[in-house]
Every structure is written in structure tokens, then in C-alpha cells.
Coordinates of C-alpha atoms in Angstrom, one line a residue:
Chain A
M248 CA 18.8 24.8 15.2
R249 CA 16.2 22.3 16.1
D250 CA 15.3 19.7 13.4
R251 CA 11.5 19.9 13.7
R252 CA 10.8 16.4 12.6
R253 CA 13.3 14.3 14.4
G254 CA 13.3 16.4 17.6
R255 CA 17.0 16.5 17.9
V256 CA 19.3 19.5 18.2
E257 CA 21.6 20.1 15.2
W258 CA 24.6 22.3 16.1
P259 CA 25.3 25.1 13.6
D260 CA 28.3 24.0 11.5
V261 CA 30.5 27.1 11.1
A262 CA 32.5 25.4 8.4
R263 CA 29.4 24.9 6.3
K264 CA 28.4 27.6 3.8
R265 CA 25.2 29.4 4.7
W266 CA 23.0 29.6 1.7
T267 CA 20.1 31.9 1.1
V268 CA 17.2 30.3 -0.8
D269 CA 18.1 32.3 -3.9
E270 CA 21.7 31.2 -3.7
L271 CA 20.6 27.6 -3.4
I272 CA 18.2 27.9 -6.4
A273 CA 21.0 29.4 -8.4
G274 CA 23.5 26.8 -7.2
V275 CA 21.2 23.8 -8.1
R276 CA 20.4 25.4 -11.4
G277 CA 24.1 25.7 -12.2
G278 CA 24.8 22.1 -11.2
D279 CA 26.8 23.0 -8.0
R280 CA 27.2 19.8 -6.1
R281 CA 27.3 21.4 -2.6
A282 CA 24.1 23.3 -3.3
L283 CA 22.4 20.2 -4.6
A284 CA 23.5 18.2 -1.5
R285 CA 22.2 20.9 0.8
A286 CA 18.9 21.1 -1.1
I287 CA 18.5 17.3 -0.9
S288 CA 19.2 17.5 2.9
Y289 CA 16.4 20.0 3.2
V290 CA 14.1 17.7 1.4
E291 CA 15.1 14.7 3.5
N292 CA 14.6 16.6 6.7
A293 CA 11.2 18.1 5.6
D294 CA 12.8 21.5 6.2
P295 CA 10.4 24.5 5.5
L296 CA 12.9 25.7 2.8
A297 CA 12.4 22.5 0.7
S298 CA 9.1 23.6 -0.7
P299 CA 10.1 27.1 -2.1
L300 CA 13.2 25.5 -3.6
V301 CA 11.4 22.8 -5.5
R302 CA 8.6 25.2 -6.4
A303 CA 11.2 27.6 -8.0
L304 CA 13.1 24.9 -9.9
Y305 CA 10.1 22.8 -11.0
P306 CA 9.6 24.5 -14.4
E307 CA 13.2 23.5 -15.3
T308 CA 12.6 19.8 -14.7
G309 CA 11.6 17.1 -17.1
K310 CA 14.9 16.8 -18.9
A311 CA 16.4 13.9 -17.0
A312 CA 15.7 10.3 -17.8
V313 CA 14.4 8.9 -14.5
I314 CA 14.8 5.1 -14.2
G315 CA 13.1 3.2 -11.4
V316 CA 14.8 0.0 -10.2
T317 CA 12.5 -2.5 -8.3
V318 CA 12.3 -5.8 -6.2
F319 CA 15.4 -5.8 -4.4
I320 CA 14.3 -6.4 -1.0
R321 CA 16.0 -4.1 1.6
S322 CA 15.7 -3.6 5.2
M323 CA 14.7 0.0 5.7
G324 CA 13.8 2.3 8.5
S325 CA 10.9 3.4 6.3
R326 CA 8.1 1.2 7.5
G327 CA 5.1 3.2 8.2
H328 CA 6.6 6.2 6.5
R329 CA 6.1 5.3 2.9
G330 CA 4.1 8.4 2.2
G331 CA 6.8 10.7 3.5
L332 CA 9.5 8.7 1.8
A333 CA 7.7 9.0 -1.6
E334 CA 7.3 12.7 -1.1
A335 CA 11.0 13.3 -0.3
T336 CA 12.0 11.0 -3.2
L337 CA 9.9 13.0 -5.6
Q338 CA 11.4 16.2 -4.5
A339 CA 15.0 14.9 -4.6
V340 CA 14.4 13.6 -8.2
L341 CA 13.1 17.0 -9.2
L342 CA 16.2 18.7 -7.7
L343 CA 18.6 16.3 -9.5
D344 CA 16.7 16.9 -12.7
A345 CA 16.9 20.7 -12.3
A346 CA 20.7 20.4 -11.5
G347 CA 21.1 19.1 -15.1
K348 CA 21.7 15.4 -14.4
D349 CA 21.0 13.3 -17.5
V350 CA 19.9 10.2 -15.7
V351 CA 18.4 9.7 -12.2
F352 CA 18.0 6.2 -10.7
V353 CA 15.3 5.7 -8.1
E354 CA 15.4 2.5 -6.2
T355 CA 12.3 1.2 -4.4
V356 CA 12.3 0.0 -0.8
G357 CA 10.4 -3.2 -1.1
A358 CA 8.7 -5.7 -3.2
G359 CA 5.1 -5.7 -4.3
Q360 CA 2.3 -3.2 -4.8
S361 CA 3.7 -0.5 -2.6
D362 CA 6.4 0.1 -5.2
V363 CA 3.8 1.9 -7.3
E364 CA 4.2 5.1 -5.4
V365 CA 7.9 5.3 -6.0
T366 CA 8.1 3.8 -9.5
G367 CA 5.4 6.4 -10.3
I368 CA 8.2 8.9 -10.3
A369 CA 10.1 7.0 -12.9
D370 CA 9.9 7.3 -16.7
T371 CA 11.1 3.8 -17.2
V372 CA 10.9 0.9 -14.8
L373 CA 13.7 -1.8 -14.6
L374 CA 12.8 -4.9 -12.7
V375 CA 15.8 -6.9 -11.3
L376 CA 14.9 -10.5 -10.4
M377 CA 17.1 -12.9 -8.5
P378 CA 16.9 -16.6 -9.4
G379 CA 15.1 -18.4 -6.7
S380 CA 12.8 -15.4 -5.8
G381 CA 9.7 -17.2 -6.9
D382 CA 7.2 -14.7 -5.5
S383 CA 8.2 -12.0 -7.9
V384 CA 7.6 -14.3 -10.9
Q385 CA 4.3 -15.4 -9.4
A386 CA 3.4 -11.7 -8.8
L387 CA 4.2 -10.9 -12.4
K388 CA 2.2 -13.9 -13.6
A389 CA -0.8 -13.0 -11.5
G390 CA -0.8 -9.4 -12.7
I391 CA -0.3 -8.1 -9.2
M392 CA 3.1 -6.6 -10.1
E393 CA 3.0 -4.0 -12.8
I394 CA 4.8 -5.1 -16.0
P395 CA 8.1 -3.2 -16.1
D396 CA 9.9 -1.8 -19.2
V397 CA 13.0 -4.0 -19.0
I398 CA 13.7 -7.1 -16.8
A399 CA 17.1 -8.2 -15.7
V400 CA 17.6 -11.7 -14.2
N401 CA 20.7 -11.1 -12.2
K402 CA 23.3 -13.6 -11.0
S403 CA 23.5 -15.2 -14.4
D404 CA 25.7 -18.1 -13.1
H405 CA 23.0 -19.2 -10.6
P406 CA 21.7 -22.7 -11.5
A407 CA 18.1 -21.5 -11.7
A408 CA 18.9 -18.3 -13.8
K409 CA 18.1 -19.8 -17.2
T410 CA 14.9 -21.4 -16.0
M411 CA 13.8 -18.1 -14.6
L412 CA 14.7 -16.3 -17.8
T413 CA 12.5 -18.7 -19.8
E414 CA 9.6 -18.5 -17.3
V415 CA 9.7 -14.6 -17.3
R416 CA 9.9 -14.5 -21.1
S417 CA 6.8 -16.7 -21.4
I418 CA 4.9 -14.5 -18.9
V419 CA 5.7 -11.2 -20.7
A420 CA 4.9 -12.8 -24.0
L421 CA 1.2 -12.8 -22.9
G422 CA 1.2 -9.0 -22.8
P423 CA 0.6 -6.6 -25.7
V424 CA 3.3 -6.9 -28.3
E425 CA 3.9 -3.1 -28.6
R426 CA 5.0 -2.8 -24.9
R427 CA 6.5 -6.2 -24.3
P428 CA 9.5 -5.8 -22.0
Q429 CA 12.9 -7.2 -23.0
V430 CA 14.3 -9.7 -20.6
L431 CA 18.0 -10.5 -20.2
L432 CA 20.5 -12.3 -18.0
T433 CA 23.0 -10.0 -16.2
D434 CA 25.7 -10.3 -13.5
A435 CA 26.1 -7.1 -11.7
L436 CA 29.2 -8.3 -9.8
R437 CA 31.1 -9.2 -12.9
G438 CA 29.5 -6.5 -15.0
E439 CA 28.3 -9.1 -17.4
N440 CA 25.6 -7.8 -19.8
V441 CA 25.5 -4.5 -18.0
P442 CA 26.3 -2.5 -21.3
A443 CA 23.5 -4.6 -23.0
L444 CA 21.1 -3.7 -20.2
W445 CA 22.0 0.0 -20.6
G446 CA 21.4 -0.3 -24.3
L447 CA 17.9 -1.8 -23.8
L448 CA 17.0 1.0 -21.4
E449 CA 18.1 3.6 -24.0
T450 CA 16.3 1.9 -26.8
D451 CA 13.2 1.6 -24.7
R452 CA 13.3 5.3 -23.8
A453 CA 13.8 6.3 -27.4
S454 CA 10.8 4.2 -28.5
L455 CA 8.6 5.7 -25.8
E456 CA 9.6 9.2 -26.9
R457 CA 9.1 8.4 -30.6
D458 CA 5.6 7.1 -30.0
G459 CA 4.7 10.1 -27.8
L460 CA 4.2 7.7 -24.9
L461 CA 6.8 9.3 -22.6
D462 CA 4.8 12.5 -22.3
E463 CA 1.6 10.7 -21.7
R464 CA 3.2 8.5 -19.0
R465 CA 4.8 11.5 -17.3
R466 CA 1.4 13.3 -17.2
E467 CA -0.2 10.2 -15.7
N468 CA 2.7 9.8 -13.2
L469 CA 2.5 13.4 -12.1
A470 CA -1.2 13.1 -11.5
A471 CA -0.8 9.9 -9.6
E472 CA 2.0 11.4 -7.4
V473 CA -0.2 14.3 -6.5
F474 CA -2.9 12.0 -5.4
A475 CA -0.5 9.7 -3.5
V476 CA 1.0 12.6 -1.6
A477 CA -2.3 14.2 -0.9
S478 CA -3.8 10.9 0.4
S479 CA -0.8 10.3 2.6
R480 CA -1.1 13.8 4.1
A481 CA -4.8 13.3 4.6
R482 CA -4.0 10.2 6.5
S483 CA -1.4 11.8 8.7
R484 CA -3.9 14.6 9.4
L485 CA -6.5 12.0 10.4
E486 CA -4.1 10.3 12.8
E487 CA -2.9 13.5 14.3
Q488 CA -6.4 14.8 14.8
V489 CA -7.7 11.6 16.4
A490 CA -4.7 11.6 18.7
D491 CA -5.3 15.3 19.7
D492 CA -9.1 15.5 19.8
P493 CA -10.8 14.0 22.9
E494 CA -14.1 13.7 21.0
L495 CA -12.5 11.7 18.2
R496 CA -10.6 9.6 20.6
S497 CA -13.9 8.7 22.3
V498 CA -15.4 7.7 18.9
L499 CA -12.5 5.3 18.5
A500 CA -12.9 4.0 22.0
A501 CA -16.6 3.3 21.3
V502 CA -15.6 1.1 18.4
Q503 CA -13.1 -0.7 20.6
R504 CA -15.9 -1.3 23.2
R505 CA -18.0 -2.7 20.3
E506 CA -20.6 0.0 20.9
L507 CA -20.2 1.9 17.6
D508 CA -19.4 0.0 14.4
P509 CA -16.2 0.9 12.5
L510 CA -17.9 2.3 9.4
T511 CA -20.2 4.7 11.3
A512 CA -17.0 5.8 13.2
V513 CA -15.3 6.4 9.8
D514 CA -18.3 8.6 8.8
E515 CA -18.1 10.6 12.0
I516 CA -14.4 11.1 11.8
L517 CA -14.4 12.1 8.2
E518 CA -17.2 14.6 8.9
K519 CA -15.3 16.1 11.8
V520 CA -11.8 16.2 10.3
F521 CA -12.5 16.9 6.6
H522 CA -16.1 18.2 6.8
L523 CA -17.1 15.4 4.5
D524 CA -20.9 15.0 4.4
R525 CA -21.8 11.3 5.0
S526 CA -24.6 11.4 2.5
D527 CA -22.3 11.9 -0.4
D528 CA -19.4 10.0 1.1
R529 CA -19.3 7.0 -1.2
Chain B
M205 CA -33.2 -2.2 -9.5
R206 CA -30.0 -0.5 -10.5
D207 CA -26.8 -1.5 -8.8
R208 CA -25.3 2.0 -8.1
R209 CA -21.7 0.9 -8.2
R210 CA -21.5 -1.3 -11.2
G211 CA -24.0 0.6 -13.2
R212 CA -25.8 -2.5 -14.4
V213 CA -29.4 -3.4 -14.1
E214 CA -30.4 -6.2 -11.7
W215 CA -33.8 -7.8 -12.4
P216 CA -35.9 -8.3 -9.4
D217 CA -35.8 -12.1 -8.6
V218 CA -39.3 -13.1 -7.7
A219 CA -38.1 -16.5 -6.4
R220 CA -35.8 -14.8 -3.9
K221 CA -37.2 -13.9 -0.5
R222 CA -37.6 -10.2 0.1
W223 CA -36.1 -9.3 3.4
T224 CA -36.7 -6.2 5.5
V225 CA -33.6 -4.9 7.3
D226 CA -35.1 -6.0 10.6
E227 CA -35.8 -9.5 9.2
L228 CA -32.2 -9.7 7.9
I229 CA -30.8 -8.6 11.3
A230 CA -32.8 -11.2 13.1
G231 CA -31.9 -13.8 10.5
V232 CA -28.2 -13.2 10.7
R233 CA -28.4 -13.1 14.5
G234 CA -30.2 -16.5 14.4
G235 CA -27.5 -18.0 12.1
D236 CA -29.9 -18.2 9.1
R237 CA -27.7 -19.0 6.1
R238 CA -29.9 -17.3 3.5
A239 CA -30.1 -14.1 5.6
L240 CA -26.3 -14.2 6.0
A241 CA -25.7 -14.8 2.3
R242 CA -28.0 -11.9 1.4
A243 CA -26.3 -9.6 4.0
I244 CA -22.9 -10.4 2.6
S245 CA -24.2 -9.6 -0.9
Y246 CA -25.3 -6.2 0.3
V247 CA -21.8 -5.6 1.7
E248 CA -20.1 -6.8 -1.5
N249 CA -22.3 -4.5 -3.6
A250 CA -21.9 -1.6 -1.3
D251 CA -25.6 -1.5 -1.0
P252 CA -27.0 1.3 1.2
L253 CA -28.6 -1.4 3.4
A254 CA -25.1 -2.8 4.4
S255 CA -24.3 -0.1 6.9
P256 CA -27.5 -0.3 9.0
L257 CA -27.1 -4.0 9.1
V258 CA -23.5 -4.0 10.3
R259 CA -24.3 -1.2 12.7
A260 CA -27.1 -3.1 14.4
L261 CA -25.1 -6.3 14.6
Y262 CA -21.7 -4.9 15.6
P263 CA -22.3 -5.1 19.5
E264 CA -22.8 -8.8 19.1
T265 CA -19.5 -9.4 17.4
G266 CA -16.1 -10.2 18.8
K267 CA -16.9 -13.9 19.6
A268 CA -15.5 -15.6 16.5
A269 CA -11.8 -16.5 16.1
V270 CA -10.7 -14.6 13.0
I271 CA -7.7 -16.2 11.3
G272 CA -5.9 -14.3 8.5
V273 CA -4.1 -16.5 5.9
T274 CA -1.5 -14.7 3.8
V275 CA 1.1 -14.9 0.8
F276 CA -0.7 -17.1 -1.5
I277 CA -0.5 -15.0 -4.6
R278 CA -3.7 -14.8 -6.5
S279 CA -4.9 -13.1 -9.6
M280 CA -7.7 -10.8 -8.5
G281 CA -9.9 -8.2 -10.0
S282 CA -9.1 -6.1 -7.0
R283 CA -6.2 -4.0 -8.2
G284 CA -6.8 -0.4 -7.5
H285 CA -9.7 -1.3 -5.2
R286 CA -7.9 -2.4 -2.2
G287 CA -9.6 0.1 0.0
G288 CA -13.1 -1.0 -1.0
L289 CA -12.1 -4.6 -0.7
A290 CA -10.8 -4.2 2.8
E291 CA -13.9 -2.4 3.8
A292 CA -16.2 -5.1 2.4
T293 CA -14.0 -7.8 4.0
L294 CA -14.3 -6.2 7.4
Q295 CA -18.1 -6.0 7.2
A296 CA -18.4 -9.6 5.9
V297 CA -16.3 -10.8 8.9
L298 CA -18.4 -8.9 11.3
L299 CA -21.6 -10.4 9.8
L300 CA -20.1 -14.0 10.0
D301 CA -19.1 -13.3 13.6
A302 CA -22.6 -12.0 14.5
A303 CA -24.1 -15.1 12.8
G304 CA -22.4 -17.2 15.5
K305 CA -19.6 -18.7 13.4
D306 CA -16.8 -20.0 15.7
V307 CA -14.0 -19.5 13.2
V308 CA -13.7 -17.1 10.3
F309 CA -10.8 -17.3 7.8
V310 CA -9.8 -14.2 5.9
E311 CA -7.5 -14.7 3.0
T312 CA -5.4 -11.9 1.6
V313 CA -5.2 -11.0 -2.0
G314 CA -1.5 -10.6 -2.5
A315 CA 2.0 -10.7 -1.1
G316 CA 3.8 -8.0 0.8
Q317 CA 2.9 -4.9 2.7
S318 CA -0.6 -4.3 1.4
D319 CA -1.7 -7.4 3.3
V320 CA -1.6 -5.3 6.4
E321 CA -5.0 -3.9 5.7
V322 CA -6.7 -7.3 5.5
T323 CA -4.7 -9.1 8.2
G324 CA -5.5 -6.2 10.4
I325 CA -9.0 -7.7 10.6
A326 CA -7.6 -11.0 11.9
D327 CA -6.9 -12.0 15.5
T328 CA -4.3 -14.5 14.4
V329 CA -2.1 -14.5 11.2
L330 CA -1.1 -17.7 9.5
L331 CA 1.6 -17.3 6.9
V332 CA 1.7 -20.1 4.3
L333 CA 5.0 -20.3 2.4
M334 CA 5.8 -22.3 -0.7
P335 CA 9.3 -23.8 -1.1
G336 CA 11.0 -21.8 -3.8
S337 CA 9.2 -18.5 -3.0
G338 CA 12.4 -16.8 -1.9
D339 CA 11.0 -13.3 -1.8
S340 CA 8.7 -14.1 1.2
V341 CA 11.6 -15.4 3.2
Q342 CA 13.7 -12.3 2.2
A343 CA 10.8 -10.1 3.2
L344 CA 10.5 -11.7 6.6
K345 CA 14.2 -11.5 7.1
A346 CA 14.3 -7.8 6.1
G347 CA 11.4 -7.0 8.5
I348 CA 9.3 -5.8 5.6
M349 CA 6.7 -8.5 6.3
E350 CA 5.0 -8.6 9.6
I351 CA 6.0 -11.6 11.7
P352 CA 2.9 -13.8 11.7
D353 CA 1.7 -16.0 14.6
V354 CA 2.1 -19.4 12.9
I355 CA 4.0 -20.3 9.7
A356 CA 3.3 -23.3 7.5
V357 CA 5.8 -24.3 4.9
N358 CA 3.4 -26.1 2.5
K359 CA 4.3 -28.9 -0.1
S360 CA 6.4 -30.8 2.4
D361 CA 7.6 -33.2 -0.3
H362 CA 9.2 -30.4 -2.3
P363 CA 13.0 -30.8 -2.4
A364 CA 13.5 -27.3 -1.0
A365 CA 10.9 -27.6 1.8
K366 CA 13.3 -28.7 4.6
T367 CA 15.9 -26.0 3.7
M368 CA 13.1 -23.4 3.8
L369 CA 11.9 -24.7 7.2
T370 CA 15.4 -24.3 8.7
E371 CA 15.8 -20.9 7.2
V372 CA 12.5 -19.6 8.4
R373 CA 13.1 -21.0 11.9
S374 CA 16.4 -19.2 12.1
I375 CA 14.8 -16.0 11.0
V376 CA 12.0 -16.1 13.6
A377 CA 14.5 -17.1 16.3
L378 CA 15.8 -13.6 16.1
G379 CA 12.5 -12.2 17.4
P380 CA 11.3 -11.9 21.0
V381 CA 10.9 -15.3 22.6
E382 CA 7.4 -14.6 24.0
R383 CA 5.8 -14.1 20.6
R384 CA 8.0 -16.4 18.5
P385 CA 5.9 -18.1 15.8
Q386 CA 5.8 -21.9 15.5
V387 CA 6.9 -23.1 12.1
L388 CA 5.9 -26.4 10.6
L389 CA 5.8 -28.4 7.4
T390 CA 2.4 -29.2 5.9
D391 CA 1.0 -30.7 2.8
A392 CA -2.5 -29.3 2.1
L393 CA -3.2 -31.7 -0.7
R394 CA -2.5 -34.8 1.3
G395 CA -3.8 -33.3 4.5
E396 CA -0.4 -33.9 6.1
N397 CA 0.2 -32.1 9.4
V398 CA -3.1 -30.1 9.0
P399 CA -4.4 -31.3 12.4
A400 CA -1.1 -30.2 13.9
L401 CA -1.4 -26.8 12.2
W402 CA -4.9 -26.4 13.6
G403 CA -3.6 -27.4 17.1
L404 CA -0.9 -24.7 16.8
L405 CA -3.5 -22.1 15.9
E406 CA -5.6 -23.1 18.9
T407 CA -2.7 -23.0 21.3
D408 CA -1.6 -19.7 20.0
R409 CA -5.0 -18.2 20.4
A410 CA -5.3 -19.6 23.9
S411 CA -2.0 -18.1 24.9
L412 CA -3.0 -14.7 23.4
E413 CA -6.2 -14.8 25.5
R414 CA -4.5 -15.9 28.6
D415 CA -1.9 -13.0 28.5
G416 CA -4.6 -10.4 27.7
L417 CA -2.9 -9.8 24.3
L418 CA -5.9 -10.7 22.3
D419 CA -8.0 -7.8 23.6
E420 CA -5.1 -5.5 23.1
R421 CA -4.5 -6.7 19.5
R422 CA -8.2 -6.4 18.7
R423 CA -8.3 -2.8 20.0
E424 CA -5.3 -1.9 17.9
N425 CA -6.7 -3.7 14.8
L426 CA -10.0 -1.9 15.1
A427 CA -8.3 1.5 15.3
A428 CA -6.1 0.6 12.4
E429 CA -9.1 -0.5 10.3
V430 CA -10.9 2.8 11.0
F431 CA -7.9 4.7 9.8
A432 CA -7.4 2.5 6.8
V433 CA -11.1 2.8 5.7
A434 CA -11.1 6.6 6.4
S435 CA -7.9 7.2 4.4
S436 CA -9.2 5.1 1.5
R437 CA -12.5 7.1 1.5
A438 CA -10.6 10.3 1.7
R439 CA -8.6 9.3 -1.3
S440 CA -11.7 8.3 -3.3
R441 CA -13.1 11.7 -2.4
L442 CA -10.0 13.4 -3.7
E443 CA -10.1 11.6 -7.0
E444 CA -13.8 12.2 -7.5
Q445 CA -13.5 15.8 -6.7
V446 CA -10.5 16.4 -8.9
A447 CA -12.4 14.7 -11.8
D448 CA -15.5 16.8 -11.3
D449 CA -14.1 20.2 -10.4
P450 CA -12.7 22.3 -13.3
E451 CA -10.6 24.4 -10.9
L452 CA -8.9 21.3 -9.4
R453 CA -8.5 19.8 -12.9
S454 CA -6.7 23.0 -13.9
V455 CA -4.4 22.7 -10.9
L456 CA -3.4 19.2 -12.0
A457 CA -3.0 20.4 -15.6
A458 CA -0.6 23.1 -14.4
V459 CA 1.5 20.4 -12.7
Q460 CA 1.6 18.4 -15.9
R461 CA 2.7 21.5 -17.9
R462 CA 5.5 21.9 -15.2
E463 CA 4.1 25.3 -14.2
L464 CA 3.1 24.4 -10.7
D465 CA 5.1 22.0 -8.6
P466 CA 3.4 18.8 -7.3
L467 CA 3.6 19.7 -3.6
T468 CA 2.1 23.2 -4.0
A469 CA -0.6 21.5 -6.0
V470 CA -1.2 19.0 -3.1
D471 CA -1.6 22.0 -0.7
E472 CA -4.1 23.7 -3.0
I473 CA -6.1 20.5 -3.5
L474 CA -6.2 19.6 0.2
E475 CA -7.3 23.1 1.0
K476 CA -10.1 23.0 -1.5
V477 CA -11.3 19.4 -0.9
F478 CA -10.8 19.0 2.9
H479 CA -10.4 22.6 4.0
L480 CA -7.0 21.8 5.3
D481 CA -5.0 24.9 6.0
R482 CA -1.5 24.6 4.4
S483 CA 0.2 26.3 7.4
D484 CA -0.6 23.4 9.7
D485 CA -0.5 20.8 7.0
R486 CA 2.6 18.8 8.0

């Protein structure tokens, strides 16, 4: 079987159970781990079966508490594929939710504004800061980074940890009192304050639910996700079509030769690819 | 006169010179500061006159050295308008170039991956790091942040400056030798090493030109800008159309009620707004 996306050949594994879509749906619904693992693989590989699976299970989602964890900076093979990654993450979260998981953690891949796409899937956002990572504190201060629900300053034995705690507390104190995040020192390695962190996440969620804010946030998040995935697909379509279509390639070449300005080129490309009329384009 | 975008009324200023488009084009071309200032205002306000201006002047651009400066973290009113900001920045740079400026500096608004759009306008990228801003160093290390052409570690008298210099040098030493950025300590306030920094920027540009890499980079940058602006416009169009069209609003509402899954909604919206057929959608 050829994996469409990666272009490599995957040998049929005779030891692996062959699932029909209906069996997979029933398996995920019943919390079967193998079914769930297979379903998530389909999502990760952008298999054509992923969509009908998620479509069928979607009405049963919305029960899990989805917690987004951000600012860890990780080296990922995801550069340039953020759209696709966000899409697969959303589907995987929905599958875990449909499988009856109580809590789903979503970790973001990088620091800064691009997190929005992934944390948009989460009900609650936990920001983990490392002492010495000054940019995050600056980004919070400047309002570039979304204020999360709970902030953990990890590595509590680091010499700069207490200073950072104070600094972050003074920044969040400037925000509205009703949604002011709790900030605490933790040490993940020694497990220090981790139960307290969990307690804060639970309390925060309970207060969101009580005030009706959880439903509101989920509605906003879902709309934002739909826009994010749609824009990302629109962009892929643009790139594919410009690569394939000699007329569009020549538009781009004229820009590169400084004969046609970039914004007129944008108009021509949008008209050709999406049939957008330039008169009502902006 | 009504400013279309901001919805506020701007009173005609009798003391200000009234320019025709042709006068403005001639003014910018001749390096007239008032003409340039007016042209940039049109670009900033997304005035309908901005496009014909840039279109006419574009063939004369490409002479200025455009230097992008990144990581300063600033509080900006630009959140959620990155696309529009990138578009206006691109046009403003082209106008400054057409007006005969030798060097144009472009400063980015934030840290991290979203810089790409703005630094894509630049020929050369200068990264300014502050001692203590650990995230940037981590982002460089993890390959999340694009390796710039020149790196300045500013505030050379900061206790952590030398350590940061060594750390950054060891990170860039892992990259290809032919495009390894020079790293130096500067102090902007005292002007320390600023001439040396300028020298590095000039040397870097000369070597890019000599190796034919400048042309190549500009071609790539222009293509990337066209895609970025086109995607951003496609996204605005999506948002506007979903806001205006009751049928699309009901698709979104069905997602929010968990009746229709997000990815099926994406297909339906793309089909309706951009006439994208779902069968060849991905």
C-alpha cells in the first residue's frame, strides 16, 4: 500500500488486524486502544479514511478536558507544515475525546504567536516558563503572547526562578481580575508542586464551566480552527496551482523580473485560482 | 473624505498639497520627501491610490539594500493584522527603494516564526539578541528561528553578554561554513561596535552579490511575499464571507453544536467561497 503523502511503500502487515471503518468507529467509541492507535495513524498519515472516522465520531466529542501546554521550545520536523500539523492534532484530539479520555494534553511545537493554532484546540492553556527564558516574559508583557489560564515557572531550584515568579505575577496583575491566571513554581523532575498545579487546572476549569465561559470559548475555538484549516488549505492550493500552471508561473516570473508588482500579481493569482474578483478583493 | 478602512472621517486639509497620482509618482521617483510621505500614508491607510503608485514605481525598485532587524519584542497594535501589516510594509519598502534610498531598514514586530513574513522582504537579516533572552537562543538552537546573516548581542556590558556570545557562536558553527553568520557584541546606547556591525552588514551584502546569492534570495523572497499576501487575502475573504453569508454561518453553527465535524465544514466553506472541489482538495 502506498502512503500517498510520504511517497513511500508500506508493506501490508499480516499480523495487524484489518479494520473496516465501522469497526474502527465502534472500537474508538468503546475505548479500544488498538482501534484508537490505528485511527490516530490514519489522521497522522492524512489517510482518506481519517475524515469519515472523525465525521462519524464528532457528535460524541466535547466531553474531555483538553489542556494545551505551551513555550517549551522543541526541534520539530514540522517547519513549513504547521497547517497540516494543526489539522492532524485537531483530529487526534477529537478521536481521543470520542474514545472517552477524561483529559487530553496538547503540546505546542514552538514559542510565540504560531501557538495560537494549536492552543486554539485547548479548553485551558498552561504556560510553562523556564527561568532565564526572558523572551517569553517579554512577550507576555508586550501582549504578543496570549495570557494563559495557568502559568508554571518550572525548575524551582534555579537561581532566577523566584525573580521570574515575581515578574510574571506583576505582569498578569495588570490583566482583568476575573480571568487572572494563577502562577506557581514547580519542579517537574522532582514532582514538586505538580499536584498543586493539577489542582489549579481543575479549579480553573470548574470556574470556566460555572461561569458559562467554557462553552463560549469552545465555540470560538472551533470557529477559529475551521478558519485556520481552511486558510492553510487555501494556501496549499495556491502553491500547488502556481507550481502546476504555466500561466501562473509566468506571473510570478514577471514579479521576479520587476515587470509586474507583487500586489497586482496577487490579484491575478487570486482571480485565477479562487475566482476572486479584484474589485471586491479588499 | 472617509477613510474606508478605519471608518472615521478625515477632514480635507487645505494646507496640504493635493497630488495627482502622476505627480506623486514623479515626486517619489525624484526623491521628494513630501511625495514619499504622502505615498507611504496611502499605503498605510490601504488607500485605493496605493496600488497604482506601487505598480508604476515597481520596475525602478531593487536598488536599495533592504536590511531586516528582528527579535526586539515590541507592543504593537498589529495583533491579528499581520497579513495587512506585511502587505503595507512591502509596499512602503518598494516606495523607499523607488525614491532612491540606498538602505532601508525593516523592523519586525515580534519574536519567532511570524517574523518570516516581514524578514522575507529583506535582503539581509540582522538578529539583535539581548543577554538574558534565553528563548531566542533556544529557538536558534532548535532550528525554529531562521539563521540570520549577522547577529549582534546588544548590551555588551551585561554580565551575561559574553556567555551569550559564546553560546550563539557555538550554535552557528553547526551550520554550513559558507553562510555562517558573524556574531558580535554591541552597545547601541554607547554606540560601541556599531561601525563594526555596519562593516559586517556591508561585507555580508558584498559576498552575497559576488556569489550571485542576492538575486536568488530576492527571487525567492518575492515569490514568498506573493504567497503570503495572497494567503492573507484569501483568509480575510473567508472571514468576511462567513460573516456575511447565512448559509456559511449555519455551517459554522453546526460545528459549534457538534453536528458537523470541523474538516467537513472546511470542505463545504472552501467549495462555496473559492469553488474548490473537495475531491482534489488535499
